Short mmCIF file of C-alpha atoms in Angstrom, two decimals:
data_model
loop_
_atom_site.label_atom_id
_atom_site.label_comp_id
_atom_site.label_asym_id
_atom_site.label_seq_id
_atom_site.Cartn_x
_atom_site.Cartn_y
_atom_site.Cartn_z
CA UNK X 1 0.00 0.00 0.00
CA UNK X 2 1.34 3.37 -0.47
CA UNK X 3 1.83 6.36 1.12
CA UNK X 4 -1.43 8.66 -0.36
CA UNK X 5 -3.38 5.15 0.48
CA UNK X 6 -2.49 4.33 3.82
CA UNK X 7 -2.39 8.10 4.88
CA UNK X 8 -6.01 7.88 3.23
CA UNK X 9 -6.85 5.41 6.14
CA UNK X 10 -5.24 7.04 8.68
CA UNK X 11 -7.31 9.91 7.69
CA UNK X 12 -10.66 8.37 7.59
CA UNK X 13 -11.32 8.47 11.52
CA UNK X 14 -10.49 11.99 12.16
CA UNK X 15 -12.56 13.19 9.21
CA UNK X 16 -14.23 10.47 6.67
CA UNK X 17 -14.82 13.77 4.29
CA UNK X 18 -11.72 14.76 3.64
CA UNK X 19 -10.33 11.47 3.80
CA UNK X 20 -13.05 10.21 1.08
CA UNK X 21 -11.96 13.42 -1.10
CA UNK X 22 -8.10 12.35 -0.51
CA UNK X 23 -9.60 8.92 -1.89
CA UNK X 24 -10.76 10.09 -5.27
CA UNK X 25 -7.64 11.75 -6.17
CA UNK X 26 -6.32 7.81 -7.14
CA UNK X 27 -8.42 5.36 -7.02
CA UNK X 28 -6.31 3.12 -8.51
CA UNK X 29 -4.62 2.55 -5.04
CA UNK X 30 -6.10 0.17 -2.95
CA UNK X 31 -5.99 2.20 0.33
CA UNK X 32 -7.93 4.91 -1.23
CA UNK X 33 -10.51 2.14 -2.80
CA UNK X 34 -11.26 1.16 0.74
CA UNK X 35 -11.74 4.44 1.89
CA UNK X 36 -14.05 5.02 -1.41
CA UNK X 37 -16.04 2.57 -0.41
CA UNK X 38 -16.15 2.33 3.54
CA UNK X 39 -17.41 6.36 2.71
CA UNK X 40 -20.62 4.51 0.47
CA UNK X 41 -21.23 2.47 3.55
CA UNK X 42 -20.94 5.69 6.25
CA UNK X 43 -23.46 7.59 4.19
CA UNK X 44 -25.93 5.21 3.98
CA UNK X 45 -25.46 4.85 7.75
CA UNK X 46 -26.09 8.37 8.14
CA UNK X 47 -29.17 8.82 6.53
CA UNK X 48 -31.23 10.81 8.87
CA UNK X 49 -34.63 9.51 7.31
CA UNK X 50 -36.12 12.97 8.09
CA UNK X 51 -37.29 14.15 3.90
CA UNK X 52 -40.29 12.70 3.54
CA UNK X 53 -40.01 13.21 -0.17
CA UNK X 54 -36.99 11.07 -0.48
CA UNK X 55 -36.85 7.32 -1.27
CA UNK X 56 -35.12 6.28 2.03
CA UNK X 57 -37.77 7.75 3.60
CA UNK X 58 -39.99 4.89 2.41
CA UNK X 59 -37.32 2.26 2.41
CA UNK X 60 -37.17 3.49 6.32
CA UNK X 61 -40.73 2.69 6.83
CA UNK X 62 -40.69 -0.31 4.49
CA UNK X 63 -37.72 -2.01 6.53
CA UNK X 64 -39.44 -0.84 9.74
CA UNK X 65 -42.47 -3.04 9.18
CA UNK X 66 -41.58 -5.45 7.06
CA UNK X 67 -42.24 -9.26 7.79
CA UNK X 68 -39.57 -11.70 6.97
CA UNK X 69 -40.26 -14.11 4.51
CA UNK X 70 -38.11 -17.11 2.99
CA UNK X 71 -36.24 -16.28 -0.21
CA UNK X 72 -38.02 -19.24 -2.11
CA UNK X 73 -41.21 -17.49 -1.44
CA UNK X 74 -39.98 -14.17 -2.51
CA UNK X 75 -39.21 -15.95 -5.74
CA UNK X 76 -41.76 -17.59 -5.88
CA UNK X 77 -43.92 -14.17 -5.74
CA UNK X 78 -42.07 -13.52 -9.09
CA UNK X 79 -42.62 -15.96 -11.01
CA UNK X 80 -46.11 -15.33 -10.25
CA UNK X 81 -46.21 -11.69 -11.28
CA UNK X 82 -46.69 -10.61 -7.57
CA UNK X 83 -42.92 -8.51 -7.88
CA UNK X 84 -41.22 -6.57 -9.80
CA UNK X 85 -37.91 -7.96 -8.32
CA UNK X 86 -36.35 -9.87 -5.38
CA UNK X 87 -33.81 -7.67 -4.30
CA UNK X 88 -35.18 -5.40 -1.65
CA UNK X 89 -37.10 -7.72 -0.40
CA UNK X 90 -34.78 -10.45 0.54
CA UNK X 91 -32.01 -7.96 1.83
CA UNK X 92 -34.82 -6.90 3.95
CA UNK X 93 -35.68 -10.31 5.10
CA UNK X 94 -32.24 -11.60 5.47
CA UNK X 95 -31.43 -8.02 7.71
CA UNK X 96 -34.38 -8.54 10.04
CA UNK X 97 -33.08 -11.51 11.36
CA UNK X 98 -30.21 -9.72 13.32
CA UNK X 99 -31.11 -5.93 13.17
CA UNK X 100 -33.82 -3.88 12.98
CA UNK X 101 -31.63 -0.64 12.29
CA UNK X 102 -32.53 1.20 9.38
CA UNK X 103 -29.17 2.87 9.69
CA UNK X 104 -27.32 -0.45 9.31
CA UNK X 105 -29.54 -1.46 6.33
CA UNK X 106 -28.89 1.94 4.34
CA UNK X 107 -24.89 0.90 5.42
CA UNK X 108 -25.13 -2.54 4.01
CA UNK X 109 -26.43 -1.31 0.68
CA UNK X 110 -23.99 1.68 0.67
CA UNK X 111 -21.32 -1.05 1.12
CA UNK X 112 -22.29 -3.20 -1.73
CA UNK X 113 -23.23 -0.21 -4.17
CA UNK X 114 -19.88 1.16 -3.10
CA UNK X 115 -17.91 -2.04 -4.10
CA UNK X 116 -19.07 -2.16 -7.32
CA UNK X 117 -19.35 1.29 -7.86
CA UNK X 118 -15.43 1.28 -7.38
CA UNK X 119 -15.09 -1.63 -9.53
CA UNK X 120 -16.58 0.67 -12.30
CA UNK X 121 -14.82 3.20 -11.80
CA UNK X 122 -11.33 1.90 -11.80
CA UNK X 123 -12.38 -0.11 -15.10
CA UNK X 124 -12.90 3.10 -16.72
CA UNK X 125 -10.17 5.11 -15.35
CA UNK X 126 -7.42 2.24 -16.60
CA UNK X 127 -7.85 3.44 -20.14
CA UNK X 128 -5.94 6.43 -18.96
CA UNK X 129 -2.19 5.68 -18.32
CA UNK X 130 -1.00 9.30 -17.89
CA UNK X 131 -0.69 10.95 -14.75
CA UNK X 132 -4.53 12.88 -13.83
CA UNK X 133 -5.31 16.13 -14.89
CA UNK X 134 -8.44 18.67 -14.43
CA UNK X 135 -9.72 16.99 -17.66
CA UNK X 136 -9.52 13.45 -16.16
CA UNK X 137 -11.07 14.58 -12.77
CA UNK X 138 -13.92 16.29 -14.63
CA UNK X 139 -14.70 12.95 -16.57
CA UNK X 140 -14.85 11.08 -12.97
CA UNK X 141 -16.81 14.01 -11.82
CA UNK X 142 -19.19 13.52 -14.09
CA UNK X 143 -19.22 9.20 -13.89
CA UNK X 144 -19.27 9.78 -9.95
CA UNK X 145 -22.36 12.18 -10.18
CA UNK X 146 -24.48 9.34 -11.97
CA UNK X 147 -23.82 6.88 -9.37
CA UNK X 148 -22.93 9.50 -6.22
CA UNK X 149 -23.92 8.41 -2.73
CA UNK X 150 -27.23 10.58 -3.07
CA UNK X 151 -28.87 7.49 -4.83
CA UNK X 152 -28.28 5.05 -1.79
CA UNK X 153 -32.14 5.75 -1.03
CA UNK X 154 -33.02 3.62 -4.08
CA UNK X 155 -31.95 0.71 -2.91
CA UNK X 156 -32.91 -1.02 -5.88
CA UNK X 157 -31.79 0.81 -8.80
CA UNK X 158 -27.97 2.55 -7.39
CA UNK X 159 -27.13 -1.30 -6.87
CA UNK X 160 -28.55 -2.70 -10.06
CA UNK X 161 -26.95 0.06 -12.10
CA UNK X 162 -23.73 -0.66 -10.22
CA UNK X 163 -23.43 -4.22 -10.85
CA UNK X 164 -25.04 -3.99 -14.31
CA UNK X 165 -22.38 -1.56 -15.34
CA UNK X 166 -19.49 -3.32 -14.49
CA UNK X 167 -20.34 -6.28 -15.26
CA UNK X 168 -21.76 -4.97 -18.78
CA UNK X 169 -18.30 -3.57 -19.56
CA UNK X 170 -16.57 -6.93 -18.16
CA UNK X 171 -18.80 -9.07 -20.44
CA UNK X 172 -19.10 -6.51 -23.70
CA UNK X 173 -16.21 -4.67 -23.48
CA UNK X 174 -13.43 -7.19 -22.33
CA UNK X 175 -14.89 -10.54 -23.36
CA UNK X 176 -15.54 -11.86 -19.68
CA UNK X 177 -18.11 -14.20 -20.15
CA UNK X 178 -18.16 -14.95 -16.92
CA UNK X 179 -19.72 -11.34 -15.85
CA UNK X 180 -22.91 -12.35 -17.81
CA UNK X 181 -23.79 -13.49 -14.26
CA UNK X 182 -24.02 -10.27 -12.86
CA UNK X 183 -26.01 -8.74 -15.99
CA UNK X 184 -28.13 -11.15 -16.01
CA UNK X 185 -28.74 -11.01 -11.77
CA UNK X 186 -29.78 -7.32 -12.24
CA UNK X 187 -32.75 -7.57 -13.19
CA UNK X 188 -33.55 -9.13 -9.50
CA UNK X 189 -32.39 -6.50 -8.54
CA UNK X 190 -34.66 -3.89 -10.32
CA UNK X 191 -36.72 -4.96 -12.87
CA UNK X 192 -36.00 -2.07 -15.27
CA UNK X 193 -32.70 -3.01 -16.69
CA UNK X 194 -34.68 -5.96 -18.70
CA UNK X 195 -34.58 -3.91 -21.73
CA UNK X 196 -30.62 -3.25 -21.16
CA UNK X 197 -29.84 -6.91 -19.97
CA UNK X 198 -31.46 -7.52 -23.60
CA UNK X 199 -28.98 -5.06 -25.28
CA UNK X 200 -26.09 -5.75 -23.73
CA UNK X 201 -26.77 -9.78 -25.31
CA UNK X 202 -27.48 -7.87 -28.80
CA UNK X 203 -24.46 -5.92 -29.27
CA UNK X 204 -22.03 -8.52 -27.99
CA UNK X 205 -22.67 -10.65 -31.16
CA UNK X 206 -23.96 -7.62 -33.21
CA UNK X 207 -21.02 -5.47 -33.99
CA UNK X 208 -22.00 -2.35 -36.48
CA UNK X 209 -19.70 0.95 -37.57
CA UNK X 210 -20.32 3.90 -35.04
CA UNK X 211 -21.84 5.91 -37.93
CA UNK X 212 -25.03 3.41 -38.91
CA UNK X 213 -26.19 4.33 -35.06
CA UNK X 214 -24.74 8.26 -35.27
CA UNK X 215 -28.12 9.59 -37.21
CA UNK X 216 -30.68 7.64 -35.70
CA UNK X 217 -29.52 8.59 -31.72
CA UNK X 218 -28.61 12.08 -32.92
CA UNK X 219 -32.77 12.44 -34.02
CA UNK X 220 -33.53 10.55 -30.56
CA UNK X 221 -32.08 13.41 -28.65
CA UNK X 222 -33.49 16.01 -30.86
CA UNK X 223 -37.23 14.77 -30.03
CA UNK X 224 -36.25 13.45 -26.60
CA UNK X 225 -36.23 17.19 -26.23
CA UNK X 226 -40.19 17.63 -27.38
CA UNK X 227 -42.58 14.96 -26.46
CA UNK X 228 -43.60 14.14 -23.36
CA UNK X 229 -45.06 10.93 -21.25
CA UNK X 230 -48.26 10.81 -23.00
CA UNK X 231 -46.66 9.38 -25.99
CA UNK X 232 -46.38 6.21 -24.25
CA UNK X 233 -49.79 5.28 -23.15
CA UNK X 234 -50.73 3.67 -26.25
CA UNK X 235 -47.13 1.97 -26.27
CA UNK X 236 -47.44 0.75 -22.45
CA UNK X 237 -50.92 -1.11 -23.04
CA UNK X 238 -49.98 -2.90 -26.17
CA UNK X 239 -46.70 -4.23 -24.30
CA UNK X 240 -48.06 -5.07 -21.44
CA UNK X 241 -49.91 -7.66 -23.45
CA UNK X 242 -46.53 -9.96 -23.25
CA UNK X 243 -45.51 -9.54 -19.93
CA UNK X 244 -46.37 -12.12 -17.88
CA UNK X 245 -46.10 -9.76 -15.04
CA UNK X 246 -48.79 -8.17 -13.28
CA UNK X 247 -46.63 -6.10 -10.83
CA UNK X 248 -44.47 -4.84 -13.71
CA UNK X 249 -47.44 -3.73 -15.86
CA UNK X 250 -48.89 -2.14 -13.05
CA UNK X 251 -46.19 -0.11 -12.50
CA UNK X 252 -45.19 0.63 -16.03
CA UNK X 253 -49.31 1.55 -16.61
CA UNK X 254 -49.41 3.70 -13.66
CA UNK X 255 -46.06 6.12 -15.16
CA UNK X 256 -47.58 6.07 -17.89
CA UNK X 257 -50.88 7.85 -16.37
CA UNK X 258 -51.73 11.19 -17.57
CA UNK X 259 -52.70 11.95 -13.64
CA UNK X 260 -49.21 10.56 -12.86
CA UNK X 261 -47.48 13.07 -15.00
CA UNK X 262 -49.30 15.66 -13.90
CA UNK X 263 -48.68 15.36 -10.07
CA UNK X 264 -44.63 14.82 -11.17
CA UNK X 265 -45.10 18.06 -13.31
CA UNK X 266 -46.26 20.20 -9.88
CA UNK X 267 -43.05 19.58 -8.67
CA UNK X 268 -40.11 22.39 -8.43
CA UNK X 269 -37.44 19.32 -8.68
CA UNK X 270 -38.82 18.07 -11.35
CA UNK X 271 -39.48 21.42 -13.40
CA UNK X 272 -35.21 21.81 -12.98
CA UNK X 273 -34.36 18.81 -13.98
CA UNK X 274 -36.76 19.12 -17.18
CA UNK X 275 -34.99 22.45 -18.02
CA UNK X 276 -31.28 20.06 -17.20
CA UNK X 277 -32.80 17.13 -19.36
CA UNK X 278 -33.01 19.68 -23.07
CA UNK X 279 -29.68 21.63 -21.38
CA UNK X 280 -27.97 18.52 -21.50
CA UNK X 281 -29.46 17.17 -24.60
CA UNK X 282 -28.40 20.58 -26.52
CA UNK X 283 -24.84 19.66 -25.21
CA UNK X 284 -24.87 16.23 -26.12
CA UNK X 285 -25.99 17.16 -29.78
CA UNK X 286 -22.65 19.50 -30.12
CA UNK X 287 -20.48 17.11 -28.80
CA UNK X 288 -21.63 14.33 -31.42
CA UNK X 289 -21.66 17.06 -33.87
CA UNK X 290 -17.75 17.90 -33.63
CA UNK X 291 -16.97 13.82 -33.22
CA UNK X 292 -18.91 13.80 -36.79
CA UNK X 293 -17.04 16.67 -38.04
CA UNK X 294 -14.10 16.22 -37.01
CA UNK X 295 -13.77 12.04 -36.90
CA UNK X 296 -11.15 12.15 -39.52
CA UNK X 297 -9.25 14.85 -37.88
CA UNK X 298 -8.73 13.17 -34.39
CA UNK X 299 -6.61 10.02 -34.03
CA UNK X 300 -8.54 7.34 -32.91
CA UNK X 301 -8.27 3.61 -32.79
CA UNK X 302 -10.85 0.67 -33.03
CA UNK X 303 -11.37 0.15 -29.10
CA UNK X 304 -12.53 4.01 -28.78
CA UNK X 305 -14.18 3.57 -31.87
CA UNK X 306 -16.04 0.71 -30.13
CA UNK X 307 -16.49 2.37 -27.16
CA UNK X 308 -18.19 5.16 -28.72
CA UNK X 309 -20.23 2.11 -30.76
CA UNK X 310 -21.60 0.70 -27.46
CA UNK X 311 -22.13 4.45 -26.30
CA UNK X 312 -24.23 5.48 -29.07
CA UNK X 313 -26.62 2.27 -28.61
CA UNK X 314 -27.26 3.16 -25.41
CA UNK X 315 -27.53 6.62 -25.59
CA UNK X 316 -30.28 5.62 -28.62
CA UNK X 317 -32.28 3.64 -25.71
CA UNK X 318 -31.93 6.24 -23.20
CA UNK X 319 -33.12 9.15 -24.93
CA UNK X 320 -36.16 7.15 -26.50
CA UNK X 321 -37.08 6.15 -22.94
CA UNK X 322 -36.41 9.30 -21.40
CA UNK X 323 -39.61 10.55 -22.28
CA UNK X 324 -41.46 7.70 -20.16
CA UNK X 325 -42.87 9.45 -17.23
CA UNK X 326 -39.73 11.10 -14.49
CA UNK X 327 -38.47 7.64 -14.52
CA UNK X 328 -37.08 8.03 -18.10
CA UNK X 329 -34.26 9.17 -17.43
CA UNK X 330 -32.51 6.18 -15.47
CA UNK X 331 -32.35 4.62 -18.90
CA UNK X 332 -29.86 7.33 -20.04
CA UNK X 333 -27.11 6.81 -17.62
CA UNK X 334 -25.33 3.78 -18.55
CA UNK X 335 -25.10 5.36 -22.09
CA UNK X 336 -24.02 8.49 -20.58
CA UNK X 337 -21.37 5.86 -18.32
CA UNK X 338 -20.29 5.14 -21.83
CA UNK X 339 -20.26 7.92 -23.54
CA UNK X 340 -17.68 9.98 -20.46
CA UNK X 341 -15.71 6.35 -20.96
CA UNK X 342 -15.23 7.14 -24.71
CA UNK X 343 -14.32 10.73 -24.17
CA UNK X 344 -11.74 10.05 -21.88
CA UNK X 345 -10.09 7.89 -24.37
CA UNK X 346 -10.41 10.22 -27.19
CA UNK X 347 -9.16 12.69 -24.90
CA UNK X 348 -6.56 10.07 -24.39
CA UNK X 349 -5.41 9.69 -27.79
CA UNK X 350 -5.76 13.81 -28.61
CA UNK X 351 -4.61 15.50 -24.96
CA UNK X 352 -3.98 18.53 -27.14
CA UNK X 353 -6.81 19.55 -28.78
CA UNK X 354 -8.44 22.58 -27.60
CA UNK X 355 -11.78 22.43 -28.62
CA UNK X 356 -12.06 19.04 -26.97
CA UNK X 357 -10.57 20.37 -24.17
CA UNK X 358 -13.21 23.25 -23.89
CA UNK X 359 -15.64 20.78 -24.74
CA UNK X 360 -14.98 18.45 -21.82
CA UNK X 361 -14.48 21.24 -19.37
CA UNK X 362 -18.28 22.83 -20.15
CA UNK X 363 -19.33 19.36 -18.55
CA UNK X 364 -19.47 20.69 -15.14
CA UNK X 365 -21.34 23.82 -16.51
CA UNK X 366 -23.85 21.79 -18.51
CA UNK X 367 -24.33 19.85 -15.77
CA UNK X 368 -25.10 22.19 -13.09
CA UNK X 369 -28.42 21.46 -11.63
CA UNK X 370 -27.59 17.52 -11.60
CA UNK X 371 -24.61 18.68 -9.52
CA UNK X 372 -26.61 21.18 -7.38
CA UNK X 373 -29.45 18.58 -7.23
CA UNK X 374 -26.96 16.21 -5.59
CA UNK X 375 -25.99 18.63 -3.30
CA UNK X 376 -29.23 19.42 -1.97
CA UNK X 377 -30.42 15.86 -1.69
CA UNK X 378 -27.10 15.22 0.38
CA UNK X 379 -28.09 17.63 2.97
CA UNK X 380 -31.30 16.39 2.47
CA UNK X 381 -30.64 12.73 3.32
CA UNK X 382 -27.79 13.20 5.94
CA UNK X 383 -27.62 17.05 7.09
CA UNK X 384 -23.58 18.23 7.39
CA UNK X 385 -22.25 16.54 10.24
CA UNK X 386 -20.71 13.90 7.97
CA UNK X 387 -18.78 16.51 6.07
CA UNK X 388 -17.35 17.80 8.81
CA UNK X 389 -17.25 14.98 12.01
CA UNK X 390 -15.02 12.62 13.22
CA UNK X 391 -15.98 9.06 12.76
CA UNK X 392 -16.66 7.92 16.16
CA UNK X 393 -19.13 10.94 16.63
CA UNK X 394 -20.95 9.71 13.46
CA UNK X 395 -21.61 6.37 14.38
CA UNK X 396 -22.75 7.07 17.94
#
């Protein structure tokens, strides 16, 4: 272990904070992945469960009377079409037999998001060989505000995404078959990633040239930009015809409701992030403008070439889902995952071109209310003592 790793460590009691922020600096050292993730683990232990907008405010009063049940019934309740999933269910189960500490649960699933999370991360950041710069930590900026803490309160989806990312990179990307197991468990985990489970299978034996899927996801994120939730009720009931599960319809019928968009609509978070949502579309549509422009300008090689492939797939997915109802948009991240992997490589292979550079450092810009949105929801969830405590004081 190094030096930056084990002082890291050493940090972590005195003030987990600064320690985590230490951390991020190089998370290729294995000190500083500990601290990474023993940070995942402390916020989900701090979560105050106070916001009763916020989804660990349910999961608090879901864990707080829920009544354990054996896993084989849980999946048994699936193949039915009682759930959606077996995740959060048997976690909950499986917890209640030695703690009834919502605190501890929120830990346990910061602990396993944060594992995996890491494993991500690390994946993506060994493309880059170099030493870090402001453009690299901008890139992880962006990757870590996708998958930030914040989203512990899901449960369901921060650890699906988690473990379907990696292992979708493993599998696609470096030919692990063996990490099929982990795309294919995520759907347990939150039944939404069926549709990406299904893609990740396609385009690991379908191989095309970037530029068959430019046009088409370019045109995506022009209309993502113009049509709203309504555009799916006919859509939803005609699908729901093959799914052979009632809980999943249910819920994909009741996004789908007009009344359902219209009490998300009321809402001031949701107004923002609609204004974010075309902000970041707009930027998106620039950025594959000057890779088209400019793609015989910039050196480039077939694995960013395939990288920006896979990205373009997704990012065709995400921002024809995106328009489903406020849940839309969780469809867009592992394309966006993708698409801040592929810039980092070109960035990689042309470190000095400007308009790149300026390119990659209006991210944070762009980006603004998704960053301001997590900061909010932080202070929401856990208030400031963890910024600013020692550990022991936090866990008393």
């Amino acid at each position: 272990m190094s030096m930056p790793g084990l002082l890291s460590i050493l940090l972590f009691p005195i003030s987990p904070f600064l320690s985590f922020l230490l951390a991020c600096t190089n998370l290729k050292e294995r000190g500083n992945g500990v601290v990474f993730v023993l940070f995942y683990a402390l916020f989900g232990y701090c979560h105050t469960f106070t916001d009763v907008r916020a989804d660990s405010y349910r999961k608090f009063i879901s864990f707080k009377y829920h009544n354990t049940e054996p896993f084989a019934d849980i999946f048994q309740q699936l193949i039915n079409g009682e759930r959606m999933d077996v995740y959060e269910t048997a976690l909950f189960s499986w917890l209640r037999g030695w703690t009834d500490s919502p605190n501890v649960m929120m830990a346990i699933v910061g602990l396993i998001a944060g594992i995996f999370i890491l494993k991500l991360i690390r994946r993506i950041l060994s493309d880059y060989t170099m030493r870090n710069n402001s453009v690299v930590y901008i890139i992880f900026a962006m990757i870590f505000i996708l998958l930030s803490p914040v989203h512990i309160g899901g449960i369901r989806y921060i650890t699906a995404l988690a473990i379907f990312s990696y292992s979708a990179l493993r599998f696609v990307v470096d030919k692990k078959n063996w990490w099929i197991i982990g795309i294919l468990l995520s759907p347990l985990i939150h039944f939404s990633f069926i549709m990406l489970v299904v893609l990740v299978l396609l385009v690991r034996v379908i191989r095309l040239d970037w530029n068959v899927v430019f046009l088409p996801t370019v045109l995506m994120c022009c209309i993502s930009m113009f049509i709203d939730t309504s555009a799916w009720s006919g859509t939803v009931d005609e699908i729901s015809e093959y799914i052979g599960n009632n809980a999943i319809t249910d819920r994909a019928e009741l996004y789908a409701d007009e009344d359902t968009e219209i009490h998300f609509s009321k809402s001031l978070t949701t107004q923002v992030m609609s204004v974010q949502k075309v902000v970041s579309s707009i930027y998106m549509l620039f950025m594959l403008l000057f890779i088209k422009r400019n793609s015989n300008k910039l050196s480039g090689d077939r694995y960013t070439q395939y990288i920006l492939y896979l990205s373009l797939v997704f990012l065709l997915l995400g921002y024809t889902l995106t328009t489903f109802s406020i849940v839309g948009s969780r469809y867009l991240k592992f394309g966006l995952i993708l698409f801040y992997m592929f810039i980092l490589n070109l960035y990689r292979l042309n470190p000095h071109n400007i308009t790149l550079k300026r390119l990659i450092f209006l991210l944070p810009i762009v980006n603004i209310a998704d960053i301001a949105w997590t900061v909010y929801n932080c202070y929401c969830n856990v208030g400031i003592d963890i910024f600013y405590m020692p550990l022991p004081f936090l866990l008393l």
